[in-house]
Coordinates of C-alpha atoms in Angstrom, one line a residue:
Chain A
X1 CA -31.7 9.8 1.3
X2 CA -28.6 8.8 -0.3
X3 CA -26.3 6.3 1.6
X4 CA -23.6 8.9 2.5
X5 CA -26.3 11.3 4.1
X6 CA -27.7 8.5 6.2
X7 CA -24.0 7.8 7.3
X8 CA -23.3 11.0 8.0
X9 CA -26.4 11.8 9.9
X10 CA -25.3 9.7 12.8
X11 CA -23.0 11.2 15.3
X12 CA -19.4 10.0 14.8
X13 CA -16.6 12.0 16.2
X14 CA -13.5 11.1 14.1
X15 CA -15.4 9.3 11.6
X16 CA -16.4 11.8 9.0
X17 CA -14.1 10.5 6.3
X18 CA -14.4 6.8 7.1
X19 CA -18.4 7.6 6.2
X20 CA -17.5 9.4 3.1
X21 CA -15.2 6.4 1.9
X22 CA -17.4 4.0 2.6
X23 CA -20.0 5.5 0.6
X24 CA -17.6 5.4 -2.4
X25 CA -17.0 1.6 -2.0
X26 CA -17.3 0.1 -5.7
X27 CA -16.1 3.2 -7.2
X28 CA -13.0 3.6 -9.1
X29 CA -10.1 5.6 -7.7
X30 CA -6.9 6.5 -7.7
X31 CA -4.7 6.7 -5.0
X32 CA -1.4 8.5 -4.6
X33 CA 0.9 7.2 -2.0
X34 CA 3.8 9.2 -0.2
X35 CA 6.3 7.5 -2.5
X36 CA 4.8 8.9 -5.5
X37 CA 3.3 5.7 -6.6
X38 CA 0.0 6.0 -8.2
X39 CA -2.5 3.2 -8.0
X40 CA -5.9 3.1 -10.0
X41 CA -8.5 0.5 -8.6
X42 CA -12.1 -0.2 -7.5
X43 CA -12.3 0.6 -3.6
X44 CA -13.3 -2.5 -1.9
X45 CA -13.0 -1.4 1.2
X46 CA -11.9 1.2 4.0
X47 CA -11.6 1.1 7.8
X48 CA -11.2 3.2 10.6
X49 CA -7.4 4.3 10.1
X50 CA -8.4 4.7 6.3
X51 CA -6.5 1.8 5.3
X52 CA -7.9 1.2 1.7
X53 CA -8.2 -2.3 0.1
X54 CA -8.3 -1.9 -3.7
X55 CA -9.3 -4.7 -6.3
X56 CA -8.3 -4.6 -10.0
X57 CA -5.5 -2.5 -9.7
X58 CA -3.0 -0.8 -12.0
X59 CA 0.0 1.6 -11.6
X60 CA -1.6 4.6 -13.7
X61 CA 2.0 5.9 -14.1
X62 CA 4.8 4.9 -16.5
X63 CA 5.5 1.4 -15.1
X64 CA 8.9 2.3 -13.2
X65 CA 7.5 0.1 -10.5
X66 CA 7.5 -3.3 -12.1
X67 CA 7.0 -5.4 -8.9
X68 CA 3.2 -4.4 -9.1
X69 CA 2.7 -6.5 -12.4
X70 CA 1.4 -9.5 -11.0
X71 CA -0.7 -8.0 -8.2
X72 CA -4.7 -7.7 -8.8
X73 CA -5.5 -6.7 -5.1
X74 CA -4.0 -5.0 -2.8
X75 CA -4.3 -3.3 0.8
X76 CA -2.9 0.3 1.4
X77 CA -1.9 1.4 4.7
X78 CA -3.6 4.5 5.7
X79 CA -0.7 6.4 6.7
X80 CA 1.1 6.1 3.3
X81 CA -1.7 8.1 1.4
X82 CA -1.0 11.2 0.0
X83 CA -4.2 11.5 -2.5
X84 CA -7.2 9.8 -3.1
X85 CA -8.7 10.7 -6.7
X86 CA -12.2 10.4 -7.0
X87 CA -14.8 10.9 -10.0
X88 CA -16.3 14.1 -9.3
X89 CA -19.8 13.3 -10.1
X90 CA -19.8 10.6 -7.2
X91 CA -19.3 13.3 -4.5
X92 CA -21.9 15.4 -2.9
X93 CA -19.7 18.4 -2.1
X94 CA -22.6 20.5 -0.2
X95 CA -23.6 17.5 2.0
X96 CA -19.6 17.0 2.7
X97 CA -19.3 20.8 3.8
X98 CA -22.4 20.6 6.0
X99 CA -21.2 17.3 7.7
X100 CA -17.7 18.8 8.3
X101 CA -19.6 22.2 9.8
X102 CA -21.6 20.0 12.0
X103 CA -18.2 18.1 13.1
X104 CA -16.6 21.3 13.7
X105 CA -19.3 22.6 15.8
X106 CA -19.7 19.3 17.6
X107 CA -15.7 19.4 18.3
X108 CA -15.8 23.0 19.5
X109 CA -18.1 22.0 22.1
Chain B
X1 CA -8.9 -7.7 18.1
X2 CA -12.0 -5.6 16.5
X3 CA -12.7 -7.1 13.4
X4 CA -16.1 -5.6 11.7
X5 CA -16.9 -7.3 8.6
X6 CA -16.8 -5.2 5.5
X7 CA -14.0 -3.3 6.5
X8 CA -10.5 -3.1 4.8
X9 CA -9.1 -5.9 6.9
X10 CA -6.0 -8.4 6.2
X11 CA -7.9 -11.4 8.0
X12 CA -8.9 -12.9 4.9
X13 CA -5.2 -12.5 3.2
X14 CA -3.6 -14.6 6.2
X15 CA -2.2 -17.9 4.5
X16 CA -3.1 -20.6 7.2
X17 CA -0.7 -23.5 6.9
X18 CA -3.8 -25.8 8.6
X19 CA -6.1 -24.8 5.9
X20 CA -3.9 -26.2 3.3
X21 CA -4.3 -29.6 4.9
X22 CA -5.9 -32.0 1.8
X23 CA -9.5 -33.2 2.9
X24 CA -11.0 -36.4 1.3
X25 CA -12.1 -35.7 -2.2
X26 CA -10.8 -32.4 -2.4
X27 CA -7.8 -30.7 -4.6
X28 CA -5.3 -28.8 -2.5
X29 CA -5.1 -25.4 -3.9
X30 CA -1.6 -23.5 -4.3
X31 CA -2.2 -20.6 -1.8
X32 CA -1.0 -17.1 -3.3
X33 CA 2.0 -15.5 -1.9
X34 CA 1.7 -11.9 -0.9
X35 CA 4.0 -8.8 -2.0
X36 CA 4.7 -6.3 0.7
X37 CA 6.4 -2.6 -0.4
X38 CA 8.5 -1.1 2.5
X39 CA 8.7 2.6 3.2
X40 CA 12.5 2.1 2.4
X41 CA 11.8 1.0 -1.1
X42 CA 12.3 -3.0 -0.2
X43 CA 10.1 -5.5 -1.9
X44 CA 9.5 -8.6 0.1
X45 CA 7.6 -11.7 -1.1
X46 CA 6.5 -14.6 1.0
X47 CA 3.4 -16.4 2.6
X48 CA 1.5 -13.6 5.0
X49 CA 1.0 -16.0 8.4
X50 CA -0.4 -13.5 10.8
X51 CA -1.3 -9.8 11.4
X52 CA -2.6 -7.2 13.9
X53 CA -4.0 -4.1 14.1
X54 CA -1.2 -2.0 13.4
X55 CA -0.8 -4.0 9.8
X56 CA 2.6 -6.0 11.9
X57 CA 2.9 -8.7 9.3
X58 CA 4.6 -12.1 9.7
X59 CA 5.9 -13.7 6.3
X60 CA 7.4 -17.1 5.9
X61 CA 9.5 -18.0 3.2
X62 CA 10.4 -14.4 2.6
X63 CA 12.5 -13.5 -0.5
X64 CA 13.6 -10.0 -0.9
X65 CA 13.2 -8.7 -4.6
X66 CA 15.5 -6.0 -6.1
X67 CA 14.4 -4.5 -9.1
X68 CA 16.9 -2.5 -11.4
X69 CA 15.3 -1.4 -15.0
X70 CA 14.3 -4.8 -16.5
X71 CA 16.3 -7.0 -14.2
X72 CA 15.4 -8.3 -11.1
X73 CA 16.9 -10.6 -8.3
X74 CA 15.8 -12.9 -5.2
X75 CA 17.3 -13.3 -1.8
X76 CA 16.2 -15.7 0.1
X77 CA 15.3 -14.2 3.8
X78 CA 13.6 -17.0 5.9
X79 CA 10.9 -15.5 8.5
X80 CA 10.2 -11.9 8.6
X81 CA 8.2 -9.9 11.0
X82 CA 7.4 -6.5 9.5
X83 CA 6.4 -3.7 11.5
X84 CA 3.2 -2.1 10.7
X85 CA 4.6 1.5 10.3
X86 CA 6.9 0.2 7.5
X87 CA 4.3 -1.0 5.2
X88 CA 3.3 1.0 2.2
X89 CA 1.5 -1.9 0.5
X90 CA 0.3 -5.2 0.5
X91 CA -0.8 -6.8 -2.4
X92 CA -1.6 -10.9 -3.3
X93 CA 0.3 -11.9 -6.0
X94 CA -1.7 -13.5 -8.8
X95 CA -0.3 -16.7 -10.5
X96 CA -2.4 -16.5 -13.2
X97 CA -1.4 -12.8 -14.4
X98 CA 1.3 -13.1 -16.9
X99 CA 4.2 -11.3 -15.2
X100 CA 7.8 -12.5 -16.6
X101 CA 7.2 -11.2 -20.2
X102 CA 9.3 -8.0 -19.5
X103 CA 11.3 -8.8 -16.7
X104 CA 14.5 -10.9 -16.6
X105 CA 15.5 -12.7 -13.7
X106 CA 19.6 -12.4 -12.7
X107 CA 21.7 -13.7 -10.1
X108 CA 22.0 -11.9 -6.6
X109 CA 25.5 -10.8 -7.3
X110 CA 24.6 -9.4 -10.4
X111 CA 21.6 -7.5 -9.2
X112 CA 23.2 -6.2 -6.1
X113 CA 25.9 -4.7 -8.3
X114 CA 23.4 -3.1 -10.6
X115 CA 21.7 -1.6 -7.4
X116 CA 24.7 -0.2 -6.0
X117 CA 25.4 1.6 -9.3
X118 CA 21.7 2.9 -9.6
X119 CA 22.1 4.1 -5.8
X120 CA 25.3 5.8 -6.7
X121 CA 24.1 7.7 -9.5
X122 CA 20.9 8.7 -7.4
X123 CA 22.8 9.9 -4.5
X124 CA 25.0 12.1 -7.0
X125 CA 22.2 13.6 -8.6
X126 CA 20.3 14.2 -5.0
X127 CA 23.7 16.0 -3.8
X128 CA 23.7 18.3 -6.8
X129 CA 19.8 19.3 -6.6
X130 CA 20.4 19.6 -2.6
X131 CA 23.4 22.0 -3.4
X132 CA 21.2 23.9 -5.8
X133 CA 18.4 24.3 -3.2
X134 CA 20.4 25.5 -0.4
X135 CA 22.0 28.2 -2.7
X136 CA 18.6 29.6 -3.0
X137 CA 17.8 29.2 0.4
X138 CA 15.1 26.3 -0.1
X139 CA 14.9 22.7 1.5
X140 CA 12.5 19.8 0.6
X141 CA 11.6 17.6 3.7
X142 CA 12.3 14.0 2.8
X143 CA 8.7 11.9 2.8
X144 CA 10.1 9.1 4.8
X145 CA 10.4 11.3 8.0
X146 CA 7.2 13.2 8.2
X147 CA 5.3 12.6 11.2
X148 CA 3.1 9.7 11.8
X149 CA -0.3 9.2 13.8

């Protein structure tokens, strides 16, 4: 069973996406923030608030954000994330769909 | 504080003064400054001294860095306590990475003047844009007023 399958199998109420991101640790992602900044990096860790720690970052869009030039690792507060772009082959959408369905059933009761 | 090992946590980023004291036979390392981006667009650079679960931060020897184009200016600010909800991003400044190649440091007065001009042109274009949208009956909500959870 994959790591994602294992973590999703255990009952966690608000933890669906926390578990999902935990299974993506080590992968390269692009995080787009609400202030329109896009950062590419390797997912180092995530927490219950979906705060994200990235390593080896680079600002993907033209560097109109020069302040990030000397920063290699960063911590991004969960509340400012707009999108997290993921490699398509790393995500088992079927599993995610089933898990979301299960969550919805649990929350209904 | 609930610290679960392996989760995204700032606990390792704290620059503890006590741990900077030299021990016999060891070389004192130069601890890294941190850079924080705030929701209003400001950049603060300083030594991170304390954190909590809301990402409230305590910064020591803080410098506010203003960037306009290729120029930047530093304003010394002292000790800062940043409320977590205003934090966008916190990064560790790597002294080894070459960064001074494109950026040119200027005096505080010059950078404030440049910033004022930049804000002025931005406000003018925003006003024109809002007027055009209003004429069509549309409006775009500003990102920093969106609800928090």
